[in-house]
Short mmCIF file of C-alpha atoms and ligand atoms in Angstrom, two decimals:
data_model
loop_
_atom_site.label_atom_id
_atom_site.label_comp_id
_atom_site.label_asym_id
_atom_site.label_seq_id
_atom_site.Cartn_x
_atom_site.Cartn_y
_atom_site.Cartn_z
CA MET B 135 -7.28 1.73 35.88
CA ALA B 136 -7.09 5.95 35.96
CA ASP B 137 -10.65 6.53 35.46
CA ARG B 138 -10.27 9.53 32.94
CA ILE B 139 -6.66 10.30 29.72
CA ILE B 140 -5.66 13.06 28.89
CA LEU B 141 -6.67 13.46 25.06
CA GLN B 142 -3.90 15.96 23.33
CA VAL B 143 -6.33 17.15 19.37
CA THR B 144 -5.04 18.52 17.37
CA ARG B 145 -6.49 21.77 16.10
CA TYR B 146 -6.48 24.03 13.04
CA ARG B 147 -8.83 26.87 12.76
CA PRO B 148 -7.48 28.20 9.01
CA GLU B 149 -9.17 31.57 9.62
CA ASP B 150 -7.67 32.24 12.56
CA GLU B 151 -4.20 30.18 13.01
CA ALA B 152 -1.55 29.62 10.08
CA GLN B 153 -1.07 25.72 11.22
CA PRO B 154 -2.19 22.93 12.80
CA THR B 155 -1.52 22.80 17.04
CA PHE B 156 -2.90 20.54 19.67
CA ARG B 157 -5.23 21.65 22.89
CA GLU B 158 -5.26 19.01 25.78
CA TYR B 159 -8.70 17.81 27.22
CA GLU B 160 -9.52 15.67 30.00
CA VAL B 161 -11.79 12.63 29.58
CA PRO B 162 -13.57 9.97 30.85
CA CYS B 163 -12.02 6.55 30.29
CA PRO B 164 -14.69 3.75 30.97
CA LYS B 165 -13.47 0.50 29.55
CA GLU B 166 -15.88 0.83 26.32
CA TRP B 167 -15.37 3.72 25.88
CA VAL B 168 -13.51 4.46 21.89
CA VAL B 169 -11.02 7.25 20.71
CA LEU B 170 -14.57 8.87 19.56
CA ASP B 171 -16.36 8.66 22.17
CA GLY B 172 -14.08 10.67 24.33
CA LEU B 173 -13.72 13.20 21.37
CA ASN B 174 -17.65 13.05 21.23
CA TYR B 175 -17.39 13.82 25.05
CA VAL B 176 -15.21 17.15 24.76
CA LYS B 177 -17.27 18.22 21.48
CA ASP B 178 -20.43 18.04 24.07
CA HIS B 179 -19.51 19.18 27.29
CA LEU B 180 -15.73 20.64 26.67
CA ASP B 181 -15.38 22.44 23.64
CA GLY B 182 -18.09 22.79 21.05
CA THR B 183 -15.99 24.01 18.44
CA LEU B 184 -14.09 21.00 17.53
CA SER B 185 -14.84 19.41 14.60
CA HIS B 186 -14.55 15.70 13.06
CA ARG B 187 -16.61 13.24 11.25
CA TRP B 188 -17.99 10.23 11.92
CA SER B 189 -21.24 8.48 11.42
CA CYS B 190 -21.90 4.48 12.36
CA ARG B 191 -19.76 3.86 15.78
CA MET B 192 -19.56 0.89 14.44
CA GLY B 193 -16.59 0.28 11.55
CA ILE B 194 -19.08 0.86 8.61
CA CYS B 195 -19.31 3.71 7.67
CA GLY B 196 -15.31 4.33 7.54
CA SER B 197 -15.27 7.99 8.24
CA CYS B 198 -13.99 8.13 11.55
CA GLY B 199 -10.32 7.29 10.43
CA MET B 200 -7.93 9.23 12.60
CA THR B 201 -4.15 8.88 13.59
CA VAL B 202 -4.21 7.98 16.59
CA ASN B 203 -0.50 7.74 18.60
CA GLY B 204 0.90 7.89 15.14
CA GLU B 205 -1.21 5.10 14.20
CA PRO B 206 -4.05 5.08 11.20
CA LYS B 207 -6.77 4.12 13.08
CA LEU B 208 -10.61 3.81 13.36
CA THR B 209 -11.42 5.28 16.09
CA CYS B 210 -15.10 3.88 16.63
CA ALA B 211 -13.01 0.51 16.98
CA THR B 212 -10.28 1.82 19.43
CA PHE B 213 -10.09 1.81 23.02
CA LEU B 214 -9.46 4.60 25.25
CA SER B 215 -7.98 1.73 27.75
CA ASP B 216 -5.19 0.25 25.53
CA TYR B 217 -3.78 3.37 25.70
CA ALA B 218 -3.82 4.44 29.54
CA PRO B 219 -2.65 6.11 31.50
CA GLY B 220 -2.47 8.27 28.48
CA PRO B 221 -2.44 10.92 27.29
CA VAL B 222 -3.66 9.79 23.99
CA ARG B 223 -2.58 11.49 20.71
CA VAL B 224 -5.96 12.06 18.00
CA GLU B 225 -4.80 13.40 14.56
CA PRO B 226 -6.21 14.32 11.35
CA LEU B 227 -5.28 11.05 8.49
CA ALA B 228 -1.91 11.11 7.52
CA ASN B 229 -1.28 12.57 3.39
CA PHE B 230 -4.72 14.22 2.74
CA PRO B 231 -4.62 18.28 3.65
CA ILE B 232 -6.61 19.27 6.13
CA ILE B 233 -9.69 21.23 6.45
CA ARG B 234 -10.75 22.16 9.29
CA ASP B 235 -9.24 20.21 12.85
CA LEU B 236 -9.52 16.53 12.41
CA VAL B 237 -11.16 16.33 9.20
CA VAL B 238 -9.34 15.93 5.97
CA GLU B 239 -9.80 16.64 2.41
CA ILE B 240 -11.38 13.69 0.37
CA GLY B 241 -11.76 14.57 -2.32
CA ASP B 242 -8.93 13.29 -4.51
CA PHE B 243 -9.59 10.05 -2.92
CA MET B 244 -12.59 10.36 -4.30
CA GLN B 245 -11.84 10.94 -8.04
CA LYS B 246 -9.33 7.30 -7.84
CA LEU B 247 -11.84 5.56 -6.75
CA ALA B 248 -14.38 6.46 -9.44
CA HIS B 249 -11.44 6.59 -11.77
CA VAL B 250 -10.89 2.39 -11.91
CA LYS B 251 -14.66 2.18 -12.81
CA PRO B 252 -16.08 0.73 -10.16
CA TRP B 253 -19.56 -1.23 -11.33
CA ILE B 254 -19.61 -4.17 -13.96
CA ILE B 255 -18.36 -4.13 -17.37
CA ARG B 256 -20.86 -6.09 -19.21
CA GLN B 257 -19.93 -6.58 -23.35
CA GLU B 258 -23.11 -6.96 -24.20
CA GLU B 259 -26.26 -7.19 -21.19
CA LYS B 260 -28.36 -10.38 -21.38
CA PRO B 261 -32.17 -9.41 -22.38
CA LEU B 262 -34.27 -8.68 -19.17
CA SER B 263 -36.53 -12.31 -20.21
CA GLU B 264 -32.98 -13.91 -19.02
CA GLY B 265 -33.08 -13.42 -15.55
CA GLU B 266 -30.37 -12.42 -13.52
CA TYR B 267 -27.19 -13.14 -13.11
CA GLN B 268 -26.32 -16.09 -10.96
CA GLN B 269 -23.10 -16.60 -9.30
CA THR B 270 -21.92 -19.49 -6.90
CA PRO B 271 -20.53 -19.34 -4.05
CA GLU B 272 -16.68 -20.48 -5.14
CA GLU B 273 -17.90 -17.16 -7.50
CA LEU B 274 -17.68 -14.99 -4.45
CA ASP B 275 -15.53 -15.82 -2.59
CA ALA B 276 -12.75 -15.36 -5.47
CA TYR B 277 -13.92 -11.16 -4.82
CA LYS B 278 -15.59 -10.83 -1.13
CA GLN B 279 -12.40 -9.96 0.62
CA TYR B 280 -12.35 -6.65 -1.41
CA SER B 281 -15.60 -6.45 -1.90
CA MET B 282 -15.19 -5.34 2.65
CA CYS B 283 -14.06 -2.38 1.49
CA ILE B 284 -15.22 1.28 3.43
CA ASN B 285 -13.42 3.59 2.21
CA CYS B 286 -12.20 4.57 4.87
CA MET B 287 -8.23 5.79 3.40
CA LEU B 288 -6.31 4.18 6.67
CA CYS B 289 -4.39 2.51 4.28
CA TYR B 290 -4.15 5.85 2.17
CA ALA B 291 -2.89 7.39 5.28
CA ALA B 292 -0.46 4.50 5.78
CA CYS B 293 1.46 4.29 2.23
CA PRO B 294 4.22 6.07 1.77
CA VAL B 295 4.65 6.31 -2.10
CA TYR B 296 0.88 7.75 -1.87
CA GLY B 297 2.70 10.92 0.55
CA LEU B 298 5.31 11.00 -1.52
CA ASP B 299 3.47 11.47 -4.63
CA PRO B 300 -0.66 11.99 -4.27
CA LYS B 301 -0.55 11.07 -7.71
CA PHE B 302 -0.23 6.83 -7.04
CA LEU B 303 -4.18 5.52 -7.63
CA GLY B 304 -3.73 4.50 -4.32
CA PRO B 305 -3.36 0.30 -2.17
CA ALA B 306 -7.80 1.03 -1.79
CA ALA B 307 -8.98 2.34 -5.54
CA ILE B 308 -6.86 -0.58 -6.46
CA ALA B 309 -8.80 -3.23 -4.01
CA LEU B 310 -11.58 -2.05 -5.66
CA ALA B 311 -10.64 -2.70 -9.59
CA GLN B 312 -9.60 -6.09 -8.11
CA ARG B 313 -13.43 -6.63 -6.49
CA TYR B 314 -14.68 -6.28 -10.01
CA ASN B 315 -11.61 -7.70 -12.10
CA LEU B 316 -12.89 -10.59 -10.06
CA ASP B 317 -16.21 -11.04 -10.49
CA SER B 318 -17.32 -13.70 -12.59
CA ARG B 319 -19.94 -11.58 -13.91
CA ASP B 320 -17.28 -8.45 -15.41
CA GLN B 321 -16.12 -8.38 -18.35
CA GLY B 322 -14.44 -4.76 -18.61
CA GLU B 323 -10.76 -5.58 -16.92
CA LYS B 324 -9.14 -4.59 -19.92
CA GLU B 325 -10.55 -1.03 -20.45
CA ARG B 326 -9.48 -1.22 -16.47
CA MET B 327 -5.99 -2.56 -16.80
CA GLU B 328 -5.35 -0.12 -19.37
CA LEU B 329 -5.96 2.77 -16.64
CA LEU B 330 -4.27 0.26 -13.67
CA SER B 331 -0.91 -0.70 -15.45
CA GLN B 332 0.52 2.48 -16.03
CA HIS B 333 2.79 3.43 -13.71
CA GLU B 334 1.08 5.94 -11.09
CA GLY B 335 -0.91 2.87 -11.29
CA ILE B 336 0.00 -0.54 -9.77
CA TRP B 337 3.74 0.28 -10.39
CA GLY B 338 3.53 2.83 -7.99
CA CYS B 339 3.80 0.67 -4.97
CA THR B 340 7.06 -1.14 -3.98
CA PHE B 341 5.48 -3.96 -1.32
CA VAL B 342 5.40 -1.64 1.48
CA GLY B 343 2.82 -3.42 3.09
CA ASP B 344 1.64 -0.97 5.53
CA CYS B 345 -1.65 -0.56 3.61
CA THR B 346 -2.31 -4.16 4.90
CA LYS B 347 -1.60 -3.50 8.17
CA ALA B 348 -3.53 -1.01 8.74
CA CYS B 349 -6.95 -2.27 6.87
CA PRO B 350 -10.40 -2.81 9.58
CA LYS B 351 -11.20 -4.83 7.21
CA ASN B 352 -9.01 -7.22 6.14
CA VAL B 353 -9.09 -6.27 2.42
CA ASP B 354 -5.30 -6.52 2.50
CA PRO B 355 -4.78 -4.45 -0.52
CA ALA B 356 -1.20 -4.87 -0.82
CA GLY B 357 -2.09 -8.58 -1.44
CA ALA B 358 -4.58 -7.19 -4.22
CA ILE B 359 -1.55 -5.23 -6.14
CA GLN B 360 1.37 -8.34 -5.80
CA ARG B 361 -1.98 -9.81 -7.71
CA TYR B 362 -2.47 -7.44 -10.28
CA LYS B 363 1.10 -6.78 -10.77
CA LEU B 364 1.95 -10.34 -11.71
CA LYS B 365 -1.26 -10.33 -14.13
CA ALA B 366 0.09 -7.15 -15.69
CA ALA B 367 3.35 -8.90 -16.28
CA LEU B 368 2.20 -11.99 -17.55
CA ALA B 369 -0.12 -10.19 -20.47
CA TRP B 370 2.93 -7.73 -20.93
CA LEU B 371 4.62 -11.30 -21.97
CA LYS B 372 1.85 -12.57 -23.52
CA ASP B 373 2.58 -9.71 -25.78
CA ILE B 374 5.67 -10.10 -26.61
CA PHE B 375 5.75 -13.58 -27.61
CA VAL B 376 2.80 -15.02 -28.76
CA PRO B 377 2.08 -14.71 -32.34
CA ARG B 378 -0.74 -12.00 -32.90
CA GLY B 379 -2.95 -14.72 -34.76
CA ALA B 380 -2.30 -17.43 -32.12
CA LYS B 381 -4.61 -15.61 -29.80
CA MET V 232 -3.78 8.80 -12.46
CA ASN V 233 -1.93 11.44 -15.41
CA GLU V 234 -3.76 14.31 -14.57
CA GLN V 235 -2.50 16.61 -11.27
CA PRO V 236 -4.65 15.73 -8.29
CA LYS V 237 -7.02 18.24 -8.42
CA TYR V 238 -7.89 18.80 -4.88
CA THR V 239 -4.58 21.15 -5.00
CA ASP V 240 -6.19 24.15 -7.04
CA PHE V 241 -7.72 27.68 -5.28
CA HIS V 242 -7.97 25.94 -1.62
CA PRO V 243 -4.83 27.75 0.35
CA ARG V 244 -6.95 27.10 3.76
CA TRP V 245 -6.63 23.67 3.64
CA PHE V 246 -3.29 22.87 5.55
CA ARG V 247 -0.50 20.93 3.52
CA ARG V 248 1.35 18.40 5.98
CA ARG V 249 4.61 18.59 4.67
CA MET V 250 6.57 14.80 5.42
CA SER V 251 9.56 15.05 6.78
CA THR V 252 12.98 14.85 5.65
CA TYR V 253 13.49 12.03 8.20
CA TRP V 254 9.83 10.28 7.61
CA TRP V 255 11.14 7.00 6.77
CA LEU V 256 13.01 6.54 9.94
CA LYS V 257 10.07 6.43 11.66
CA ARG V 258 8.68 2.79 11.10
CA TRP V 259 11.06 -0.76 10.16
CA SER V 260 9.14 -1.53 7.16
CA TYR V 261 9.50 2.75 5.83
CA VAL V 262 13.44 2.13 6.52
CA MET V 263 13.49 -1.46 4.18
CA PHE V 264 10.81 0.82 1.46
CA ILE V 265 14.18 3.15 1.03
CA LEU V 266 16.88 0.34 1.65
CA ARG V 267 14.93 -1.38 -1.13
CA GLU V 268 15.16 2.14 -3.61
CA LEU V 269 19.24 2.41 -2.68
CA SER V 270 19.48 -1.33 -3.77
CA SER V 271 19.70 -0.68 -7.29
CA VAL V 272 22.30 1.07 -7.32
CA PHE V 273 24.03 -2.40 -5.83
CA ILE V 274 22.35 -3.83 -8.37
CA ALA V 275 23.29 -2.29 -10.71
CA TRP V 276 27.01 -3.04 -9.69
CA SER V 277 26.47 -6.33 -9.81
CA ILE V 278 25.40 -6.62 -13.39
CA VAL V 279 28.59 -3.77 -14.01
CA PHE V 280 30.49 -5.93 -13.07
CA LEU V 281 29.01 -9.07 -14.30
CA LEU V 282 29.56 -7.21 -18.04
CA LEU V 283 33.46 -6.89 -16.83
CA LEU V 284 33.34 -10.15 -16.00
CA THR V 285 32.52 -11.38 -19.12
CA ARG V 286 34.54 -8.88 -21.01
CA ALA V 287 38.39 -10.30 -18.88
CA VAL V 288 37.09 -13.79 -19.96
CA SER V 289 36.46 -12.61 -23.66
CA GLN V 290 39.63 -11.31 -23.45
CA GLY V 291 42.27 -13.61 -22.82
CA GLN V 292 44.43 -15.77 -19.85
CA GLU V 293 45.66 -12.35 -19.48
CA GLY V 294 42.27 -9.99 -19.17
CA TYR V 295 41.04 -13.34 -16.71
CA GLU V 296 43.89 -12.63 -14.13
CA GLN V 297 44.60 -8.75 -14.58
CA PHE V 298 40.44 -8.92 -13.69
CA LEU V 299 40.69 -11.52 -10.60
CA ALA V 300 43.55 -9.10 -9.26
CA TRP V 301 41.44 -6.20 -9.48
CA SER V 302 38.18 -8.41 -8.01
CA LYS V 303 40.70 -8.82 -4.76
CA ASN V 304 40.75 -5.24 -4.35
CA PRO V 305 39.20 -4.68 -1.02
CA VAL V 306 37.44 -1.71 -2.54
CA VAL V 307 35.41 -4.16 -4.97
CA VAL V 308 35.47 -7.37 -2.02
CA GLY V 309 33.20 -4.51 0.24
CA LEU V 310 31.17 -3.56 -2.30
CA ASN V 311 30.34 -6.66 -4.12
CA VAL V 312 28.88 -8.13 -0.30
CA ILE V 313 26.93 -5.14 -0.07
CA SER V 314 25.66 -6.52 -3.02
CA LEU V 315 25.84 -9.79 -2.30
CA LEU V 316 23.44 -8.55 0.86
CA PHE V 317 20.68 -6.48 -1.43
CA VAL V 318 20.99 -8.66 -3.84
CA GLY V 319 19.73 -11.12 -1.08
CA PHE V 320 17.51 -9.10 0.43
CA HIS V 321 15.91 -8.53 -2.69
CA ALA V 322 15.57 -12.38 -3.01
CA VAL V 323 13.89 -12.37 0.28
CA THR V 324 11.14 -9.92 -0.17
CA TRP V 325 10.34 -11.52 -3.32
CA PHE V 326 9.64 -15.11 -1.95
CA ASN V 327 7.92 -13.26 0.56
CA LEU V 328 6.23 -11.46 -1.76
CA ALA V 329 4.94 -14.66 -4.23
CA PRO V 330 2.29 -15.88 -2.28
CA LYS V 331 0.47 -13.05 -2.12
CA ALA V 332 0.62 -12.08 -5.80
CA MET V 333 -0.31 -16.22 -7.24
CA VAL V 334 -3.66 -17.00 -5.24
CA VAL V 335 -3.33 -20.82 -6.05
CA ARG V 336 -6.71 -23.01 -5.57
CA LEU V 337 -6.83 -26.85 -4.97
CA ARG V 338 -9.78 -28.18 -4.55
CA GLY V 339 -11.90 -24.82 -3.80
CA ARG V 340 -9.03 -24.29 -1.02
CA ARG V 341 -6.39 -21.27 -0.81
CA VAL V 342 -3.33 -23.10 -1.21
CA PRO V 343 -1.54 -21.44 2.42
CA ALA V 344 0.68 -19.22 2.06
CA LEU V 345 3.66 -20.96 3.53
CA TRP V 346 3.11 -23.08 1.05
CA ILE V 347 3.84 -21.43 -2.04
CA ALA V 348 6.89 -18.84 -0.20
CA GLY V 349 8.07 -22.43 0.47
CA SER V 350 8.18 -24.27 -2.70
CA ASN V 351 9.97 -20.28 -3.98
CA TYR V 352 12.99 -21.01 -1.50
CA ALA V 353 12.92 -24.71 -1.93
CA ALA V 354 13.18 -23.77 -5.04
CA TRP V 355 15.26 -21.12 -4.46
CA ALA V 356 17.57 -23.98 -2.61
CA LEU V 357 17.89 -25.89 -5.04
CA VAL V 358 19.15 -24.13 -8.30
CA SER V 359 22.06 -22.80 -6.11
CA ALA V 360 22.72 -25.84 -5.52
CA LEU V 361 23.07 -27.00 -8.78
CA VAL V 362 25.24 -23.53 -9.31
CA ALA V 363 27.63 -24.30 -7.00
CA TRP V 364 28.00 -28.62 -8.10
CA LEU V 365 28.41 -26.84 -11.85
CA ILE V 366 30.93 -24.16 -10.53
CA LEU V 367 32.85 -26.20 -7.20
CA GLY V 368 32.07 -29.97 -8.14
CA GLY V 369 31.82 -30.61 -12.04
S1 SF4 I 582 -8.54 -0.94 1.68
FE1 SF4 I 582 -8.92 -1.52 4.11
S2 SF4 I 582 -7.31 0.79 4.98
FE2 SF4 I 582 -8.36 0.89 2.68
S3 SF4 I 582 -9.95 1.76 2.26
FE3 SF4 I 582 -10.49 -0.30 2.48
S4 SF4 I 582 -11.42 -0.23 4.32
FE4 SF4 I 582 -10.25 1.17 4.82
S1 FES I 583 -18.39 6.73 12.37
FE1 FES I 583 -18.60 4.58 10.51
S2 FES I 583 -16.18 3.14 11.10
FE2 FES I 583 -16.47 4.73 13.27
#
């Protein structure tokens, strides 16, 4: 195996250039190196002006998402040697505006997360003296998968609906809403349903399914959205066919 | 969300990439997505065709025969074949989606996706067989 590999990295310096360009860097490629190691090598040894986001280096913080050879990936979990002999093209995450180099603007996503009310909503809090809200392992299992999301936004980069219409609430936000809806301690499903059953909510999704393929945490946001659609459709049917008094 | 996404304001230096006109050719799943959007036209056509058939039947023997003669037109046959393919494509998408939408638990375990999709396909085959029997045999 070659011991060096070429990275083709997007550079965008808004103060000097009107559009992003590519720049090539040659970096070492030991078998334990991930794409992020390559980028850090560039930053430390070759070109200190490169900007990119990262923090944990272990697939937990969700900040190192980029487009590697056209696919949305966590760069800390994507091995350089898998792309040998190269070159490897590293671009910012698709579907988000670029601020600089590999750094994208995520304000829209942050707003969307908060929009679905991702916290436990109670109609009535029980008094402290009654102790905590307990949960069985089965009740935990019902939502655990959706709670694994690390907000890396790879699913948004994979979603053509979001690319075409940035108003679409998008995979992770809907999966996060499901995480709370399916929590036995939560009573906010109705409130969230009003937000999510709008056109830009679940109905924007046409089941492309690429969000689920891109997700590094097996959250299966596409599944979460289809479950939600079924639930919304049943609620709508119930509204029409069940007489008011009987509900 | 109804409001315009707020990030678009006041940041002339952020670079917004445009999706190219041919973005949907980049990936097989995107092609499928566009085909599904396109299929709505053909689904609408098959409904119109059904309505026309109903009208022809209500007009008695002569109207019905006229309709049959018209449906033999190669253009109409071609259109119907394409529509049938698209309806089939929709059905398959729907059945593959079913296990994602329906989370069934039996004795604390999630029923495997294959079973749910399989039972949907079986029901489809059964209903189709029944309809075929009604029309052809009955
Ligand atoms: S659902 Fe998966 S891909 Fe999307 S933000 Fe969460 S962890 Fe990332
Ligand atoms: S650096 Fe934290 S997820 Fe990659």
